[in-house]
Coordinates of C-alpha atoms and ligand atoms in Angstrom, one line a residue:
T137 CA -1.3 34.0 11.4
P138 CA -1.8 33.8 15.2
P139 CA -2.8 30.3 16.4
E140 CA -6.3 31.3 17.5
L141 CA -7.2 32.1 13.8
I142 CA -5.9 28.7 12.5
R143 CA -7.8 25.5 12.1
N144 CA -6.1 22.3 11.0
F145 CA -8.2 19.5 9.7
C146 CA -8.2 16.4 7.5
I147 CA -10.9 14.4 5.8
I148 CA -11.4 10.8 6.7
A149 CA -13.2 8.9 4.0
H150 CA -13.4 5.6 2.2
I151 CA -12.1 5.4 -1.4
D152 CA -14.8 6.9 -3.8
H153 CA -16.9 8.5 -1.1
G154 CA -15.9 11.8 -2.6
K155 CA -13.0 13.3 -0.6
S156 CA -11.3 14.8 -3.7
T157 CA -14.5 16.2 -5.1
L158 CA -15.3 17.9 -1.8
A159 CA -11.8 19.2 -1.4
D160 CA -11.9 20.6 -4.9
R161 CA -15.2 22.3 -4.0
M162 CA -13.7 23.8 -0.9
L163 CA -10.8 25.2 -2.9
Q164 CA -13.4 26.9 -5.2
V165 CA -15.7 28.2 -2.4
T166 CA -12.8 29.8 -0.5
G167 CA -11.5 31.3 -3.7
V168 CA -8.0 29.9 -3.7
V169 CA -8.6 28.2 -7.1
Q170 CA -10.2 30.3 -9.8
P171 CA -12.9 28.5 -11.7
R172 CA -10.9 28.7 -15.0
D173 CA -8.0 26.9 -13.3
M174 CA -10.1 24.2 -11.8
R175 CA -9.6 20.7 -13.0
A176 CA -11.0 17.6 -11.4
Q177 CA -9.1 16.3 -8.4
Y178 CA -6.8 19.2 -8.2
L179 CA -4.8 17.8 -5.3
D180 CA -4.1 14.3 -6.7
R181 CA -1.1 15.0 -8.8
M182 CA 0.3 11.7 -9.8
D183 CA -1.3 10.3 -12.9
I184 CA -1.4 6.8 -11.4
E185 CA -3.3 8.1 -8.4
R186 CA -5.8 9.8 -10.6
E187 CA -6.3 6.8 -12.8
R188 CA -6.9 4.5 -9.9
G189 CA -8.8 7.2 -8.0
I190 CA -6.7 6.8 -4.9
T191 CA -4.6 9.2 -2.9
I192 CA -1.2 7.9 -2.1
K193 CA 0.6 11.0 -0.9
S194 CA -0.9 13.6 1.4
Q195 CA -0.5 17.3 0.9
A196 CA -1.6 20.4 2.7
V197 CA -3.6 23.4 1.4
R198 CA -4.3 26.6 3.1
M199 CA -7.6 28.3 2.5
P200 CA -8.9 31.6 3.9
W201 CA -12.4 31.6 5.3
A202 CA -14.0 34.5 7.2
V203 CA -16.7 34.2 9.8
G204 CA -18.2 37.7 10.2
D205 CA -15.3 40.0 10.0
T206 CA -12.7 37.5 11.4
P207 CA -10.4 36.1 8.8
Y208 CA -9.4 32.5 9.6
A209 CA -6.9 30.2 7.9
L210 CA -8.0 26.7 7.3
N211 CA -5.3 24.1 6.6
M212 CA -6.6 21.0 4.9
I213 CA -4.3 18.1 5.3
D214 CA -4.9 15.3 2.8
T215 CA -4.7 11.7 4.3
P216 CA -3.9 8.7 2.2
G217 CA -6.8 6.3 2.2
H218 CA -5.4 2.8 2.1
V219 CA -4.6 0.2 4.7
D220 CA -0.9 0.0 3.6
F221 CA -0.4 3.5 4.6
T222 CA -1.8 3.5 8.2
Y223 CA 1.3 5.1 9.6
E224 CA 1.2 7.9 7.2
V225 CA -2.5 8.4 8.1
S226 CA -1.7 8.5 11.7
R227 CA 0.9 11.2 11.2
S228 CA -1.4 13.4 9.1
L229 CA -4.0 13.0 11.8
A230 CA -1.4 14.0 14.4
A231 CA -0.9 17.3 12.5
C232 CA -4.6 18.2 12.9
E233 CA -7.0 19.2 15.6
G234 CA -10.2 18.1 13.8
A235 CA -11.4 15.7 11.1
L236 CA -14.3 15.6 8.7
L237 CA -15.8 12.1 8.8
L238 CA -17.0 11.9 5.2
V239 CA -19.4 9.2 4.3
D240 CA -21.2 8.5 1.1
A241 CA -25.0 8.9 1.9
A242 CA -25.8 6.0 -0.5
Q243 CA -23.2 3.6 1.0
G244 CA -22.7 4.2 4.7
I245 CA -19.4 3.8 6.6
E246 CA -16.7 1.3 5.5
A247 CA -14.1 -0.7 7.4
Q248 CA -11.3 1.6 6.3
T249 CA -13.1 4.7 7.4
L250 CA -13.9 3.1 10.7
A251 CA -10.3 2.2 11.3
N252 CA -9.2 5.8 10.5
L253 CA -12.0 7.1 12.7
Y254 CA -10.6 5.1 15.7
L255 CA -7.1 6.6 14.9
A256 CA -8.6 10.1 14.9
L257 CA -10.4 9.5 18.2
E258 CA -7.1 8.2 19.7
N259 CA -5.5 11.4 18.6
D260 CA -8.3 13.4 20.4
L261 CA -9.5 15.1 17.2
A262 CA -12.8 16.9 17.0
I263 CA -14.9 14.8 14.6
I264 CA -17.5 16.5 12.3
P265 CA -19.7 13.9 10.6
V266 CA -20.6 14.7 7.0
L267 CA -22.9 12.8 4.7
N268 CA -21.9 13.3 1.1
K269 CA -23.6 12.8 -2.3
I270 CA -27.0 13.7 -1.0
D271 CA -27.9 14.6 -4.6
L272 CA -27.9 10.9 -5.5
P273 CA -31.4 9.4 -5.8
A274 CA -30.1 6.3 -3.9
A275 CA -28.9 8.5 -0.9
Q276 CA -30.4 7.5 2.4
P277 CA -29.1 10.4 4.6
E278 CA -31.6 9.6 7.5
K279 CA -30.4 6.0 7.8
Y280 CA -26.7 6.7 7.7
A281 CA -27.0 9.8 9.9
E282 CA -28.4 7.4 12.5
E283 CA -25.5 5.0 12.0
L284 CA -22.8 7.8 12.2
A285 CA -24.5 9.4 15.3
N286 CA -24.5 6.0 17.1
L287 CA -20.9 5.5 16.3
I288 CA -19.5 8.8 17.6
G289 CA -22.2 9.5 20.2
T290 CA -23.9 12.5 18.8
D291 CA -27.4 13.5 17.5
P292 CA -28.2 12.5 14.0
D293 CA -29.2 16.1 13.3
D294 CA -25.5 17.1 13.9
C295 CA -24.5 15.3 10.7
L296 CA -24.0 17.7 7.9
R297 CA -25.5 16.9 4.5
V298 CA -23.6 18.0 1.5
S299 CA -23.0 17.3 -2.2
G300 CA -19.5 17.8 -3.5
K301 CA -21.0 17.6 -6.9
T302 CA -23.5 20.4 -6.7
G303 CA -21.7 22.3 -4.0
E304 CA -24.8 22.2 -1.6
G305 CA -23.8 22.5 2.0
V306 CA -20.1 23.1 1.5
E307 CA -20.1 26.5 3.1
A308 CA -21.8 25.1 6.2
V309 CA -18.9 22.6 6.4
L310 CA -16.4 25.4 6.5
D311 CA -18.3 27.3 9.2
R312 CA -18.6 24.1 11.3
L313 CA -14.8 23.6 11.0
I314 CA -14.1 27.1 12.4
A315 CA -16.7 26.7 15.2
E316 CA -15.8 23.2 16.3
V317 CA -12.2 22.4 15.6
P318 CA -10.0 23.7 18.4
A319 CA -7.3 26.2 17.6
P320 CA -3.7 24.8 17.7
E321 CA -1.8 25.1 21.0
G322 CA 2.0 25.4 21.4
D323 CA 4.7 27.5 23.0
P324 CA 5.9 30.3 20.6
E325 CA 8.9 31.0 22.8
A326 CA 10.2 27.4 23.0
P327 CA 12.8 26.0 20.6
A328 CA 11.3 25.2 17.2
R329 CA 9.7 21.8 16.8
A330 CA 7.8 20.8 13.6
M331 CA 6.4 17.4 12.7
I332 CA 6.9 16.0 9.2
F333 CA 3.7 14.5 8.0
D334 CA 4.7 14.1 4.4
S335 CA 7.6 14.4 2.1
V336 CA 7.5 14.3 -1.7
Y337 CA 10.3 14.1 -4.3
D338 CA 10.0 16.7 -7.0
T339 CA 12.2 16.4 -10.0
Y340 CA 13.0 20.1 -10.1
R341 CA 13.1 21.1 -6.5
G342 CA 14.3 18.0 -4.7
V343 CA 12.4 16.8 -1.7
V344 CA 9.5 18.9 -0.5
T345 CA 8.8 18.3 3.1
Y346 CA 5.4 19.1 4.6
V347 CA 5.4 20.1 8.3
R348 CA 3.2 21.2 11.1
V349 CA 4.9 23.6 13.5
V350 CA 4.2 22.6 17.1
D351 CA 6.4 25.0 19.1
G352 CA 8.5 28.0 18.2
Q353 CA 9.1 29.4 14.8
L354 CA 10.9 28.3 11.6
S355 CA 12.4 31.1 9.4
P356 CA 13.8 31.2 5.9
R357 CA 17.3 31.8 7.1
D358 CA 17.4 29.0 9.7
K359 CA 19.5 25.9 9.3
V360 CA 17.4 22.9 10.4
T361 CA 18.1 19.5 11.9
M362 CA 16.1 16.3 11.4
M363 CA 16.1 14.8 14.8
S364 CA 15.9 11.1 14.1
T365 CA 19.0 11.2 11.8
Q366 CA 20.7 14.2 13.3
T367 CA 21.4 15.6 9.8
S368 CA 21.4 19.3 9.2
H369 CA 20.3 21.2 6.1
E370 CA 20.1 24.8 4.8
L371 CA 16.5 25.9 4.2
L372 CA 16.3 27.0 0.6
E373 CA 12.6 27.8 0.9
I374 CA 9.8 27.8 3.4
G375 CA 6.2 28.5 2.5
V376 CA 2.6 27.5 2.3
S377 CA 0.6 25.8 -0.5
S378 CA -2.5 27.6 -1.4
P379 CA -2.6 25.4 -3.4
E380 CA 0.3 26.5 -5.5
P381 CA 3.5 26.8 -3.3
A382 CA 4.1 30.4 -2.1
P383 CA 7.3 31.3 -0.1
S384 CA 6.6 32.9 3.3
K385 CA 8.5 34.7 5.9
G386 CA 8.3 31.8 8.3
L387 CA 6.0 29.4 10.0
G388 CA 4.8 29.8 13.6
V389 CA 2.9 27.8 16.1
G390 CA 0.1 25.7 14.6
E391 CA 1.0 26.6 11.0
V392 CA 1.3 24.1 8.2
G393 CA 3.6 24.5 5.3
Y394 CA 6.5 23.1 3.3
L395 CA 10.3 23.2 3.5
I396 CA 12.8 22.7 0.7
T397 CA 16.3 21.9 1.7
G398 CA 17.8 20.6 -1.5
V399 CA 18.0 17.0 -0.3
K400 CA 17.3 14.4 -3.0
D401 CA 16.0 11.4 -1.1
V402 CA 12.9 11.3 1.0
R403 CA 14.7 9.0 3.4
Q404 CA 16.5 12.1 4.7
S405 CA 13.2 13.7 5.5
R406 CA 11.1 11.0 7.1
V407 CA 7.4 11.1 7.9
G408 CA 6.9 11.4 11.7
D409 CA 10.3 12.9 12.3
T410 CA 10.8 16.2 14.1
V411 CA 12.4 19.2 12.5
T412 CA 14.2 21.7 14.7
T413 CA 16.6 24.6 14.2
T414 CA 20.2 23.6 14.3
R415 CA 21.1 26.5 16.5
N416 CA 19.3 26.6 19.9
G417 CA 17.3 23.6 18.7
A418 CA 15.0 21.4 20.7
T419 CA 16.5 18.5 22.6
E420 CA 13.4 16.3 22.8
A421 CA 11.7 15.1 19.6
L422 CA 7.9 15.0 19.3
G423 CA 6.5 11.6 20.1
G424 CA 5.2 9.0 17.6
Y425 CA 8.1 8.6 15.2
R426 CA 8.4 5.2 13.6
D427 CA 10.7 3.8 10.9
P428 CA 8.7 2.5 7.9
K429 CA 8.9 -1.3 8.1
P430 CA 8.3 -3.4 5.0
M431 CA 5.9 -6.2 5.7
V432 CA 5.6 -8.0 2.4
F433 CA 8.4 -9.1 0.2
S434 CA 8.5 -10.4 -3.4
G435 CA 11.1 -10.9 -6.1
L436 CA 11.0 -8.7 -9.2
F437 CA 12.7 -10.0 -12.3
P438 CA 12.9 -8.5 -15.8
I439 CA 11.4 -10.8 -18.4
D440 CA 14.1 -9.8 -20.7
G441 CA 17.3 -10.4 -18.7
S442 CA 19.1 -7.5 -20.5
D443 CA 16.7 -5.1 -18.7
F444 CA 18.3 -5.7 -15.4
P445 CA 20.3 -2.4 -15.3
V446 CA 17.1 -0.5 -16.3
L447 CA 15.3 -2.1 -13.5
R448 CA 18.0 -1.1 -11.0
D449 CA 18.0 2.5 -12.2
A450 CA 14.2 2.6 -12.0
L451 CA 14.2 1.3 -8.4
D452 CA 16.8 3.9 -7.5
K453 CA 14.5 6.6 -8.9
L454 CA 11.3 5.4 -7.2
K455 CA 13.1 5.2 -3.9
L456 CA 13.6 8.9 -4.0
N457 CA 9.9 9.3 -3.5
D458 CA 9.1 6.3 -1.4
A459 CA 10.8 5.9 2.0
A460 CA 9.2 2.5 2.6
L461 CA 10.4 0.7 -0.5
V462 CA 13.5 -1.5 0.1
Y463 CA 15.3 -3.8 -2.3
E464 CA 18.4 -5.8 -2.8
P465 CA 19.8 -7.8 -5.7
E466 CA 18.6 -11.4 -5.9
T467 CA 19.6 -14.2 -8.2
S468 CA 17.2 -17.0 -9.1
V469 CA 18.1 -20.2 -10.9
A470 CA 14.8 -20.0 -12.7
L471 CA 14.4 -16.3 -13.3
G472 CA 17.9 -14.9 -13.5
F473 CA 19.0 -11.5 -12.0
G474 CA 16.5 -9.4 -10.2
F475 CA 15.7 -7.7 -6.9
R476 CA 14.1 -8.8 -3.7
C477 CA 11.8 -5.9 -2.8
G478 CA 10.0 -5.1 0.5
Y479 CA 6.7 -3.3 0.7
L480 CA 4.3 -2.0 3.3
G481 CA 1.6 -4.2 1.9
L482 CA -0.1 -5.6 -1.3
L483 CA -1.3 -2.3 -2.6
H484 CA 2.1 -0.8 -2.2
L485 CA 3.5 -3.8 -4.1
E486 CA 1.0 -3.3 -6.9
I487 CA 1.7 0.4 -7.2
V488 CA 5.5 0.0 -7.4
R489 CA 5.2 -2.7 -9.9
E490 CA 2.8 -0.8 -12.0
R491 CA 4.9 2.3 -11.9
L492 CA 8.0 0.3 -13.0
E493 CA 6.1 -1.1 -15.9
R494 CA 4.5 2.0 -17.0
E495 CA 7.0 4.8 -16.3
F496 CA 10.1 2.8 -17.1
N497 CA 8.6 0.5 -19.8
L498 CA 9.7 -2.7 -18.1
D499 CA 8.1 -6.2 -18.4
L500 CA 8.4 -7.8 -15.0
I501 CA 7.7 -11.1 -13.3
S502 CA 7.1 -10.9 -9.6
T503 CA 7.3 -14.0 -7.4
A504 CA 4.5 -14.8 -4.9
P505 CA 4.5 -12.3 -2.1
S506 CA 5.8 -13.5 1.2
V507 CA 5.8 -12.1 4.8
V508 CA 8.8 -12.0 7.2
Y509 CA 9.3 -15.1 9.3
Q510 CA 11.5 -15.3 12.4
V511 CA 13.1 -18.8 12.6
T512 CA 14.8 -20.2 15.7
M513 CA 16.9 -23.3 15.2
E514 CA 17.5 -26.1 17.7
D515 CA 21.0 -24.8 18.2
G516 CA 19.6 -21.3 19.2
T517 CA 20.6 -19.4 16.0
E518 CA 18.0 -17.0 14.7
H519 CA 17.1 -16.3 11.0
E520 CA 14.9 -13.6 9.5
V521 CA 13.4 -15.1 6.4
T522 CA 12.0 -12.8 3.7
N523 CA 12.5 -15.3 0.9
P524 CA 11.0 -18.8 1.1
S525 CA 13.9 -20.3 -0.7
E526 CA 16.1 -19.1 2.1
F527 CA 14.1 -20.9 4.8
P528 CA 16.8 -22.8 6.6
D529 CA 17.1 -26.6 6.3
G530 CA 17.9 -28.5 9.4
K531 CA 16.4 -28.7 12.8
V532 CA 13.9 -25.8 13.5
R533 CA 12.8 -25.2 17.0
E534 CA 10.2 -22.5 16.3
V535 CA 8.9 -20.3 13.5
R536 CA 7.1 -17.0 14.2
E537 CA 4.9 -15.2 11.7
P538 CA 3.5 -11.7 11.7
M539 CA -0.1 -11.2 12.7
V540 CA -2.7 -8.5 11.9
R541 CA -5.8 -7.3 13.6
A542 CA -8.4 -7.1 10.9
T543 CA -11.7 -5.3 10.8
V544 CA -14.3 -6.5 8.3
L545 CA -17.5 -4.6 7.7
T546 CA -20.2 -6.7 6.0
P547 CA -23.9 -6.7 5.4
S548 CA -25.4 -9.0 8.0
D549 CA -26.5 -11.5 5.4
F550 CA -22.9 -12.5 4.8
V551 CA -21.8 -12.8 8.4
G552 CA -21.7 -16.6 8.2
T553 CA -19.6 -16.8 5.1
V554 CA -17.2 -14.2 6.3
M555 CA -16.7 -16.1 9.6
E556 CA -16.1 -19.3 7.7
L557 CA -13.5 -17.5 5.5
C558 CA -11.7 -16.1 8.5
Q559 CA -11.7 -19.4 10.3
S560 CA -10.3 -21.2 7.2
K561 CA -7.5 -18.6 7.2
R562 CA -6.5 -19.5 10.8
G563 CA -8.3 -16.4 12.2
Q564 CA -9.2 -15.9 15.9
M565 CA -12.3 -14.0 16.4
L566 CA -11.9 -10.9 18.7
G567 CA -15.4 -9.4 18.6
M568 CA -18.5 -8.6 16.6
D569 CA -20.8 -5.5 16.7
Y570 CA -23.9 -4.6 14.8
L571 CA -23.4 -1.0 13.6
S572 CA -27.0 -1.0 12.5
E573 CA -29.6 -3.7 11.9
D574 CA -28.1 -4.8 8.6
R575 CA -24.4 -4.0 9.1
V576 CA -21.9 -5.9 11.1
E577 CA -18.3 -5.2 12.2
L578 CA -16.3 -8.4 12.7
R579 CA -12.8 -8.2 14.3
Y580 CA -10.3 -11.0 13.8
R581 CA -6.7 -11.7 14.5
L582 CA -5.2 -13.3 11.4
P583 CA -1.8 -14.3 10.0
L584 CA -0.6 -11.6 7.6
A585 CA 0.5 -14.4 5.2
E586 CA -3.1 -15.5 4.8
I587 CA -4.2 -11.9 4.0
V588 CA -1.4 -11.6 1.5
F589 CA -2.3 -14.8 -0.2
D590 CA -5.9 -14.3 -1.4
F591 CA -8.0 -13.2 1.5
F592 CA -9.2 -9.9 0.0
D593 CA -10.3 -11.5 -3.3
Q594 CA -12.1 -14.2 -1.4
L595 CA -13.8 -11.8 0.9
K596 CA -15.0 -9.7 -2.1
S597 CA -16.3 -12.7 -4.0
R598 CA -18.1 -14.3 -1.0
T599 CA -19.8 -11.0 -0.2
K600 CA -20.6 -9.9 -3.8
G601 CA -18.2 -7.0 -3.2
Y602 CA -20.1 -5.6 -0.2
A603 CA -17.6 -6.3 2.6
S604 CA -14.7 -4.1 3.3
L605 CA -11.5 -4.8 5.1
D606 CA -8.9 -3.0 7.1
Y607 CA -6.0 -4.3 9.1
D608 CA -3.1 -3.2 11.2
N609 CA -0.1 -5.0 12.5
D610 CA -0.5 -7.0 15.7
G611 CA 2.7 -8.7 16.7
E612 CA 3.6 -12.3 15.8
Q613 CA 2.7 -15.8 16.8
T614 CA 4.4 -19.2 16.6
A615 CA 3.0 -21.4 13.9
N616 CA 3.6 -24.8 12.4
L617 CA 5.0 -23.7 9.1
V618 CA 7.1 -25.7 6.6
R619 CA 8.8 -24.9 3.4
V620 CA 7.4 -26.7 0.4
D621 CA 9.8 -27.0 -2.6
I622 CA 8.9 -27.8 -6.1
L623 CA 11.4 -30.1 -7.9
L624 CA 11.7 -30.5 -11.7
H625 CA 13.5 -33.7 -12.6
G626 CA 14.9 -33.8 -9.1
D627 CA 16.1 -30.1 -9.1
P628 CA 14.4 -27.6 -6.8
V629 CA 13.1 -24.5 -8.6
D630 CA 13.8 -21.6 -6.2
A631 CA 11.1 -19.3 -7.5
F632 CA 8.4 -21.8 -6.6
S633 CA 9.4 -22.5 -3.0
S634 CA 6.8 -21.4 -0.5
I635 CA 6.2 -21.3 3.3
V636 CA 2.9 -22.8 4.2
H637 CA 1.1 -24.1 7.2
R638 CA 1.8 -27.8 7.7
E639 CA -1.9 -28.7 7.4
K640 CA -2.1 -27.0 4.0
A641 CA 1.2 -28.2 2.7
Y642 CA -0.3 -31.2 1.0
S643 CA -3.0 -29.4 -0.9
Y644 CA -0.6 -26.7 -1.8
G645 CA 1.8 -29.2 -3.3
V646 CA -0.8 -31.0 -5.2
M647 CA -2.1 -27.8 -6.6
M648 CA 1.4 -26.6 -7.7
V649 CA 2.5 -29.8 -9.4
G650 CA -0.9 -30.1 -11.2
K651 CA -0.5 -26.5 -12.5
L652 CA 3.0 -27.1 -13.7
K653 CA 2.2 -30.4 -15.4
E654 CA -0.1 -28.4 -17.7
L655 CA 2.6 -25.7 -18.3
I656 CA 5.8 -27.7 -19.0
P657 CA 6.1 -29.0 -22.5
R658 CA 7.2 -32.6 -23.1
Q659 CA 10.9 -33.1 -23.2
Q660 CA 13.2 -35.8 -24.8
F661 CA 12.9 -37.6 -21.5
E662 CA 10.4 -38.2 -18.7
V663 CA 10.2 -35.3 -16.2
P664 CA 8.9 -35.9 -12.7
I665 CA 7.4 -32.8 -11.1
Q666 CA 7.4 -33.2 -7.3
A667 CA 6.5 -31.2 -4.2
A668 CA 8.6 -31.9 -1.2
I669 CA 9.0 -30.9 2.4
G670 CA 12.8 -31.4 3.0
S671 CA 13.5 -34.8 1.5
R672 CA 10.0 -36.1 1.8
I673 CA 8.0 -36.0 -1.4
I674 CA 4.3 -35.1 -0.8
A675 CA 3.0 -34.9 -4.4
R676 CA 4.1 -36.0 -7.9
E677 CA 3.1 -35.7 -11.5
T678 CA 5.0 -36.7 -14.6
V679 CA 5.4 -35.1 -18.0
R680 CA 5.9 -38.0 -20.4
A681 CA 8.7 -38.0 -22.9
I682 CA 8.4 -37.3 -26.5
R683 CA 10.8 -37.3 -29.3
K684 CA 10.5 -33.8 -30.9
D685 CA 11.1 -34.1 -34.6
V686 CA 10.2 -30.9 -36.3
L687 CA 11.4 -32.1 -39.7
S688 CA 8.9 -34.9 -39.9
K689 CA 6.3 -32.4 -41.0
C690 CA 8.2 -31.7 -44.2
Y691 CA 7.4 -34.3 -46.7
G692 CA 9.3 -33.1 -49.7
G693 CA 12.9 -32.1 -50.0
D694 CA 12.4 -28.4 -49.8
I695 CA 15.7 -27.5 -48.1
S696 CA 14.9 -23.8 -47.5
R697 CA 11.7 -24.8 -45.7
K698 CA 13.7 -27.2 -43.5
R699 CA 16.2 -24.5 -42.6
K700 CA 13.4 -22.1 -41.7
L701 CA 11.9 -24.7 -39.4
L702 CA 15.2 -25.4 -37.7
E703 CA 15.8 -21.6 -37.2
K704 CA 12.3 -21.3 -35.7
Q705 CA 13.1 -24.0 -33.3
K706 CA 16.3 -22.3 -32.3
E707 CA 14.4 -19.1 -31.6
G708 CA 11.9 -20.9 -29.5
K709 CA 14.8 -22.2 -27.5
K710 CA 16.0 -18.7 -26.6
R711 CA 12.9 -18.1 -24.5
M712 CA 13.4 -21.3 -22.6
K713 CA 15.2 -21.4 -19.3
M714 CA 17.2 -24.4 -18.2
V715 CA 16.3 -25.7 -14.8
G716 CA 18.8 -28.5 -14.3
S717 CA 18.3 -30.5 -17.5
V718 CA 14.8 -29.4 -18.1
E719 CA 13.8 -26.7 -20.6
V720 CA 11.0 -24.5 -19.2
P721 CA 9.4 -21.8 -21.3
Q722 CA 9.4 -18.4 -19.7
E723 CA 5.6 -18.3 -20.0
A724 CA 5.3 -21.3 -17.7
F725 CA 7.0 -19.4 -14.9
I726 CA 4.8 -16.4 -15.4
A727 CA 1.6 -18.5 -15.5
A728 CA 2.6 -20.6 -12.5
L729 CA 3.4 -17.6 -10.4
S730 CA 0.2 -15.8 -11.1
T731 CA -2.4 -16.4 -8.5
D732 CA -5.8 -17.1 -10.0
Ligands
GTP926 P1 -10.1 8.7 -3.4 O1 -9.3 9.8 -4.0 O2 -9.9 7.4 -4.1 O3 -10.0 8.6 -1.9 O4 -11.6 9.0 -3.8 P2 -12.4 10.2 -3.3 O5 -13.0 9.8 -2.0 O6 -11.5 11.4 -3.4 O7 -13.5 10.2 -4.3 P3 -13.8 11.2 -5.5 O8 -13.9 12.6 -5.1 O9 -12.8 10.9 -6.6 O10 -15.2 10.8 -6.0 C1 -15.5 9.5 -6.3 C2 -16.7 9.5 -7.3 O11 -17.8 10.0 -6.7 C3 -16.4 10.3 -8.5 O12 -16.9 9.7 -9.6 C4 -17.2 11.6 -8.2 O13 -17.6 12.2 -9.4 C5 -18.3 11.1 -7.4 N1 -18.8 12.1 -6.5 C6 -18.1 12.7 -5.6 N2 -18.9 13.6 -4.8 C7 -20.2 13.4 -5.3 C8 -21.5 14.0 -5.0 O14 -21.6 14.8 -4.1 N3 -22.5 13.5 -5.7 C9 -22.4 12.6 -6.7 N4 -23.5 12.3 -7.3 N5 -21.2 12.1 -7.0 C10 -20.1 12.5 -6.4

């Protein structure tokens, strides 16, 4: 297809505003999916995505659409919707010339949509505002058309009104895309350059790489090179999804499709990288490539220690489909053998953990999530700390922590409580705008550690669920941070160490020892539970001693009953972990590590 007949676009929308439903409807209207093959959310393949109703991996679909007698090809590129995947979003936007800004006509725009809209504007995409779900009785298209128009500087009448459910207005959306999204530009004679905007591991075919060709041409017989890693691969197949994969004779300027090279690990085919031909290839990569960088770390331990090899195999498998997941073995005094894992953010963590538990049948404990701290010692040595128990002892000159730039959208009634929350989380206000009379955008610079702790839950509970949050990395800052250890009978429990702001260290210590006092059973001796900064104790509780005598319950001389009781006690012991001389039930660790 010549570039002037191609339109590449994506859909920017908040979770649940109806992106998948509208995409399904477009597949139907353009005839690429027959009604009998239609199933809801055709494009969301992973079960877990479907269940949670979120899109993790983007894909591209080609749809024919004619205006008059001219047959066009529309490439729809699916963008992931969540904050953890900002970089992937930015790459799918970079593969497009236009975006549908899809907003639920009963809800209005949300923080995440706003953040992605800004990304789209930075990428110079043509924006087409669309109000969805106009069939809903609660829809207020007039009100939100005004809001959208204000935001992108157009006339409210330019907002399309559609219903993905009934199909109303969907054809008009397709016509608008042809009319308003610019055709792709590129040099067909130049060496081939294609940008990878997604890569997915498929059990049968290996890694499937989705690309947008910028210059030149990729043909089935080419050998290709990934420019960031300088690795070369044979092309086993090249084609377009429509939406089932169909091999093609090659991809030219502006085209979107997939490549299969037989590699088995998505790390060899990285989002944002440039693909060129090995012979007569390009010398300069396309801009914007970035290595995925884990921002949040936590320990993962099997509850049953003998599951450790299963956990290792499971992580090796997940990694094939997740270039951002990193892990290395970790040993904990309290929790045994496990892995320290790095994630893009909290949702990423949750998804990985859920997949491990569900797809590999594992029971796992995860330790409290931590961010990456840079520590400079008085003697000038530098440490990168991803695990609080490894925070160095000794004289620290400076600790730096990662920061984010957060956008909160809230109904104006809650502005006060949101500001209070941000301030209590060490936030610095950057700005505030009224999007409309009753909706406010607040911008703050906040430590990532505070977001990771419980910011989102608090935001939701303080605003009755109405506020939405988006954030992006924003450098680091020095902060007065200390490591708080928890000691049982004088021995530190590594899994409970935490890095906290000095001002909050005391309340954190009191909270933890209080919680543990409830969870640790009495022992034969008195057990002090202490919180400490270095050698200074900042909080203490005591579990009083008892003499456990299970046999005292048996009055008579029934020997078999006695034996039964003794065996029961032995079994109970198996699920105990020894921390120094103290027996701690496994459940106590799980309970103490869960944030509630
Ligand atoms: P993510 O995949 O999480 O990004 O969600 P999504 O934006 O793709 O939303 P999805 O299409 O899954 O729709 C969310 C919910 O809204 C579903 O329950 C849909 O049935 C419903 N929905 C979508 N479009 C419409 C519409 O036009 N009208 C009505 N009444 N409901 C709709």
